[in-house]
Amino acid sequence: MFKDFTKYKKWLDYINISNMENKISIAITAGLLLALKYMKFYDNYSYYCNSVQNLILYSIAGLFGMLGFSLSGIAFVVSVFSSNDTIKLKDEDVMKRVMSSFMFLAFNIGLCIVIYFIMYLFIGSSIEKASKVVFWIVSIFYVYSICFLIFYTIALVRNCVWLYEISESIKKIRKNISKQDLNEIRIDAIISTLVSHGDTDIDQFMNTVSSLVEQSSIDNKHDALDYLRRRYGYKK
């Protein structure tokens, strides 16, 4: 799991400000912390203590629901594509990248559940209030982590929709184009590439084609040869 996180640079997702979920999370965190500062949240913490405990408890419950979503998301990605529908862009496997994002989400949800539970126990204990620096660091972590998980999940939903649209496009292509047409296109592409690169002489190629047609059991051999000559631009 951690190898996939490193391979697909998932660790950078925490701080990658080019991602919309990070931008939104930072903006919400900054705005909420300014509001808490204005409310003198640290100085009046005793008034908000019970509310904070409830908020953390509800957050833990919500994260368990998100954990279920991350697991179902992996199942969705696997089910959307059959083995013949594997999509690759350059050398990167798109499906594995999306699945690693779901695993990364599940990992962070589990980590936050543990940390939030520890925070809940500390708040409910008789330990004195932390110093201002520690208090605000913990507050920043809590607000940013919640926002990050929420908007990271939304981004994954967007990716699932994208994968579904690709899957439907593949199905439509397969429905509208026969295997015979695809094979013909594939053969044309190979021949065109070989001829354009000088690997195959067009005269030699057409002589071979003519010989094969003559040896075949095709009824209209003349029409077949004429079609092939026109298809490959052979004018002799």
Tab-separated table of C-alpha atoms in Angstrom:
chain	number	residue	atom	x	y	z
A	1	MET	CA	0.000	0.000	0.000
A	2	PHE	CA	2.692	2.491	1.001
A	3	LYS	CA	4.682	1.602	-2.128
A	4	ASP	CA	1.698	2.656	-4.246
A	5	PHE	CA	1.418	5.915	-2.265
A	6	THR	CA	5.059	6.651	-3.022
A	7	LYS	CA	4.800	5.512	-6.656
A	8	TYR	CA	1.842	7.786	-7.402
A	9	LYS	CA	3.122	10.600	-5.119
A	10	LYS	CA	0.056	10.452	-2.890
A	11	TRP	CA	1.976	11.984	0.030
A	12	LEU	CA	2.086	15.266	-1.894
A	13	ASP	CA	-1.720	15.386	-1.930
A	14	TYR	CA	-1.622	16.871	1.574
A	15	ILE	CA	0.086	20.047	0.405
A	16	ASN	CA	-0.453	20.155	-3.360
A	17	ILE	CA	-2.090	23.564	-3.676
A	18	SER	CA	-2.697	23.012	-7.388
A	19	ASN	CA	-5.526	20.634	-6.382
A	20	MET	CA	-8.882	22.296	-5.810
A	21	GLU	CA	-9.547	20.305	-2.607
A	22	ASN	CA	-6.386	21.735	-1.016
A	23	LYS	CA	-7.229	25.295	-2.003
A	24	ILE	CA	-10.737	25.016	-0.552
A	25	SER	CA	-9.471	23.324	2.618
A	26	ILE	CA	-6.858	26.026	3.208
A	27	ALA	CA	-9.399	28.807	2.623
A	28	ILE	CA	-11.963	27.277	5.002
A	29	THR	CA	-9.305	26.564	7.646
A	30	ALA	CA	-7.973	30.129	7.508
A	31	GLY	CA	-11.463	31.641	7.631
A	32	LEU	CA	-12.609	29.454	10.528
A	33	LEU	CA	-9.461	30.062	12.558
A	34	LEU	CA	-9.845	33.812	12.123
A	35	ALA	CA	-13.425	33.495	13.364
A	36	LEU	CA	-12.280	31.450	16.381
A	37	LYS	CA	-9.584	34.019	17.103
A	38	TYR	CA	-12.181	36.792	16.959
A	39	MET	CA	-14.406	34.808	19.360
A	40	LYS	CA	-11.428	34.456	21.772
A	41	PHE	CA	-11.892	30.713	21.544
A	42	TYR	CA	-8.747	29.881	23.525
A	43	ASP	CA	-9.505	32.266	26.390
A	44	ASN	CA	-13.138	31.124	26.625
A	45	TYR	CA	-12.417	27.459	25.938
A	46	SER	CA	-14.238	26.261	29.053
A	47	TYR	CA	-17.527	27.488	27.519
A	48	TYR	CA	-16.935	25.519	24.298
A	49	CYS	CA	-15.384	22.362	25.772
A	50	ASN	CA	-18.543	20.212	25.642
A	51	SER	CA	-19.374	21.411	22.133
A	52	VAL	CA	-15.858	20.533	20.945
A	53	GLN	CA	-16.158	17.058	22.451
A	54	ASN	CA	-19.467	16.478	20.677
A	55	LEU	CA	-18.050	17.818	17.427
A	56	ILE	CA	-15.099	15.414	17.577
A	57	LEU	CA	-17.398	12.513	18.448
A	58	TYR	CA	-19.692	13.290	15.510
A	59	SER	CA	-16.641	13.624	13.269
A	60	ILE	CA	-15.481	10.137	14.226
A	61	ALA	CA	-18.932	8.726	13.429
A	62	GLY	CA	-18.950	10.504	10.071
A	63	LEU	CA	-15.486	9.202	9.220
A	64	PHE	CA	-16.664	5.616	9.667
A	65	GLY	CA	-19.265	6.332	6.976
A	66	MET	CA	-16.584	7.795	4.704
A	67	LEU	CA	-14.445	4.713	5.304
A	68	GLY	CA	-17.261	2.582	3.921
A	69	PHE	CA	-17.437	4.871	0.884
A	70	SER	CA	-13.711	4.445	0.182
A	71	LEU	CA	-14.042	0.665	0.240
A	72	SER	CA	-17.093	0.739	-2.033
A	73	GLY	CA	-15.222	3.116	-4.360
A	74	ILE	CA	-12.484	0.539	-4.907
A	75	ALA	CA	-15.142	-2.080	-5.698
A	76	PHE	CA	-16.775	0.368	-8.141
A	77	VAL	CA	-13.560	1.029	-10.045
A	78	VAL	CA	-12.889	-2.710	-10.353
A	79	SER	CA	-16.438	-3.436	-11.538
A	80	VAL	CA	-16.650	-0.596	-14.078
A	81	PHE	CA	-14.005	-2.086	-16.339
A	82	SER	CA	-13.590	-5.631	-17.520
A	83	SER	CA	-10.135	-7.080	-18.139
A	84	ASN	CA	-10.277	-5.902	-21.763
A	85	ASP	CA	-11.083	-2.330	-20.785
A	86	THR	CA	-7.801	-1.489	-19.072
A	87	ILE	CA	-6.960	2.090	-19.922
A	88	LYS	CA	-3.394	3.357	-19.994
A	89	LEU	CA	-2.176	6.863	-20.626
A	90	LYS	CA	1.507	6.722	-21.590
A	91	ASP	CA	3.031	4.443	-18.903
A	92	GLU	CA	0.568	5.235	-16.140
A	93	ASP	CA	-2.246	2.890	-15.241
A	94	VAL	CA	-5.248	5.131	-14.686
A	95	MET	CA	-7.284	2.520	-12.832
A	96	LYS	CA	-4.492	1.768	-10.351
A	97	ARG	CA	-3.930	5.469	-9.800
A	98	VAL	CA	-7.594	6.037	-8.922
A	99	MET	CA	-7.641	2.921	-6.723
A	100	SER	CA	-4.526	4.149	-4.899
A	101	SER	CA	-6.380	7.414	-4.227
A	102	PHE	CA	-9.202	5.461	-2.575
A	103	MET	CA	-6.657	3.515	-0.514
A	104	PHE	CA	-4.994	6.800	0.446
A	105	LEU	CA	-8.366	8.170	1.527
A	106	ALA	CA	-9.089	5.047	3.605
A	107	PHE	CA	-5.635	5.263	5.214
A	108	ASN	CA	-6.131	8.911	6.190
A	109	ILE	CA	-9.642	8.268	7.487
A	110	GLY	CA	-8.367	5.469	9.721
A	111	LEU	CA	-5.484	7.638	10.918
A	112	CYS	CA	-7.781	10.561	11.709
A	113	ILE	CA	-10.236	8.318	13.583
A	114	VAL	CA	-7.411	7.244	15.911
A	115	ILE	CA	-6.095	10.800	16.367
A	116	TYR	CA	-9.572	12.259	16.944
A	117	PHE	CA	-10.300	9.561	19.525
A	118	ILE	CA	-7.099	10.472	21.391
A	119	MET	CA	-8.090	14.145	21.218
A	120	TYR	CA	-11.529	13.267	22.607
A	121	LEU	CA	-9.963	11.445	25.555
A	122	PHE	CA	-7.584	14.320	26.314
A	123	ILE	CA	-10.371	16.911	26.229
A	124	GLY	CA	-12.481	14.819	28.611
A	125	SER	CA	-9.612	14.263	31.026
A	126	SER	CA	-8.487	16.396	33.937
A	127	ILE	CA	-5.323	17.495	32.151
A	128	GLU	CA	-4.840	21.256	32.076
A	129	LYS	CA	-5.478	23.217	28.927
A	130	ALA	CA	-2.583	23.123	26.472
A	131	SER	CA	-0.451	26.139	25.700
A	132	LYS	CA	-1.605	28.549	23.023
A	133	VAL	CA	0.871	27.262	20.435
A	134	VAL	CA	-0.099	23.601	20.909
A	135	PHE	CA	-3.803	24.530	21.071
A	136	TRP	CA	-3.778	26.344	17.748
A	137	ILE	CA	-1.614	23.697	16.033
A	138	VAL	CA	-4.115	21.013	17.065
A	139	SER	CA	-7.006	23.240	15.965
A	140	ILE	CA	-5.423	23.836	12.552
A	141	PHE	CA	-4.810	20.103	12.122
A	142	TYR	CA	-8.386	19.208	13.057
A	143	VAL	CA	-10.088	21.758	10.794
A	144	TYR	CA	-7.779	21.183	7.818
A	145	SER	CA	-7.929	17.383	8.081
A	146	ILE	CA	-11.730	17.372	8.157
A	147	CYS	CA	-11.956	19.729	5.167
A	148	PHE	CA	-9.268	17.824	3.269
A	149	LEU	CA	-11.032	14.477	3.725
A	150	ILE	CA	-14.390	15.884	2.670
A	151	PHE	CA	-13.172	17.569	-0.512
A	152	TYR	CA	-10.754	14.752	-1.343
A	153	THR	CA	-13.766	12.432	-1.265
A	154	ILE	CA	-15.667	14.784	-3.582
A	155	ALA	CA	-12.698	14.761	-5.982
A	156	LEU	CA	-12.759	10.956	-6.004
A	157	VAL	CA	-16.488	11.003	-6.787
A	158	ARG	CA	-15.639	13.203	-9.769
A	159	ASN	CA	-13.016	10.663	-10.878
A	160	CYS	CA	-15.553	7.836	-10.568
A	161	VAL	CA	-17.951	9.743	-12.825
A	162	TRP	CA	-15.091	10.267	-15.290
A	163	LEU	CA	-14.273	6.529	-15.303
A	164	TYR	CA	-17.924	5.667	-15.785
A	165	GLU	CA	-18.162	8.001	-18.795
A	166	ILE	CA	-15.054	6.383	-20.304
A	167	SER	CA	-16.546	2.937	-19.728
A	168	GLU	CA	-19.774	3.939	-21.464
A	169	SER	CA	-17.801	5.396	-24.377
A	170	ILE	CA	-15.938	2.114	-24.786
A	171	LYS	CA	-19.222	0.190	-24.786
A	172	LYS	CA	-20.673	2.485	-27.457
A	173	ILE	CA	-17.568	2.107	-29.627
A	174	ARG	CA	-17.742	-1.671	-29.334
A	175	LYS	CA	-21.434	-1.603	-30.150
A	176	ASN	CA	-21.123	0.599	-33.229
A	177	ILE	CA	-17.886	-0.788	-34.686
A	178	SER	CA	-17.499	-4.447	-35.555
A	179	LYS	CA	-14.329	-6.436	-34.942
A	180	GLN	CA	-13.916	-6.734	-38.686
A	181	ASP	CA	-13.846	-2.939	-39.033
A	182	LEU	CA	-11.358	-2.616	-36.170
A	183	ASN	CA	-9.083	-5.256	-37.704
A	184	GLU	CA	-9.221	-3.469	-41.053
A	185	ILE	CA	-8.309	-0.160	-39.423
A	186	ARG	CA	-5.482	-1.839	-37.508
A	187	ILE	CA	-4.071	-3.451	-40.674
A	188	ASP	CA	-4.311	-0.140	-42.570
A	189	ALA	CA	-2.432	1.632	-39.794
A	190	ILE	CA	0.354	-0.975	-39.782
A	191	ILE	CA	0.739	-0.892	-43.553
A	192	SER	CA	0.686	2.922	-43.694
A	193	THR	CA	3.349	3.119	-40.982
A	194	LEU	CA	5.620	0.590	-42.675
A	195	VAL	CA	5.313	2.267	-46.076
A	196	SER	CA	5.805	5.806	-44.702
A	197	HIS	CA	8.939	4.761	-42.800
A	198	GLY	CA	10.378	3.044	-45.843
A	199	ASP	CA	10.312	-0.393	-44.221
A	200	THR	CA	8.071	-1.790	-46.937
A	201	ASP	CA	8.082	-1.135	-50.693
A	202	ILE	CA	4.545	-0.446	-51.928
A	203	ASP	CA	5.185	-2.263	-55.240
A	204	GLN	CA	6.451	-5.345	-53.441
A	205	PHE	CA	3.552	-5.190	-51.023
A	206	MET	CA	0.950	-4.990	-53.801
A	207	ASN	CA	2.630	-7.827	-55.704
A	208	THR	CA	2.317	-9.972	-52.584
A	209	VAL	CA	-1.319	-8.952	-52.130
A	210	SER	CA	-2.089	-9.721	-55.790
A	211	SER	CA	-0.481	-13.148	-55.472
A	212	LEU	CA	-2.509	-13.947	-52.348
A	213	VAL	CA	-5.741	-12.801	-53.990
A	214	GLU	CA	-5.048	-14.956	-57.059
A	215	GLN	CA	-4.444	-17.986	-54.849
A	216	SER	CA	-7.572	-17.363	-52.785
A	217	SER	CA	-11.089	-18.687	-53.364
A	218	ILE	CA	-12.565	-15.197	-53.865
A	219	ASP	CA	-15.037	-15.087	-56.759
A	220	ASN	CA	-14.503	-11.498	-57.909
A	221	LYS	CA	-10.701	-11.410	-57.777
A	222	HIS	CA	-10.457	-8.490	-60.192
A	223	ASP	CA	-12.830	-6.344	-58.088
A	224	ALA	CA	-10.971	-7.307	-54.913
A	225	LEU	CA	-7.626	-6.274	-56.387
A	226	ASP	CA	-9.096	-3.028	-57.685
A	227	TYR	CA	-10.496	-2.251	-54.206
A	228	LEU	CA	-7.151	-2.914	-52.510
A	229	ARG	CA	-5.251	-0.790	-55.021
A	230	ARG	CA	-7.611	2.129	-54.462
A	231	ARG	CA	-7.565	1.656	-50.674
A	232	TYR	CA	-3.757	1.891	-50.464
A	233	GLY	CA	-3.369	4.519	-53.175
A	234	TYR	CA	-1.602	2.210	-55.613
A	235	LYS	CA	-1.882	3.731	-59.085
A	236	LYS	CA	0.220	1.414	-61.258
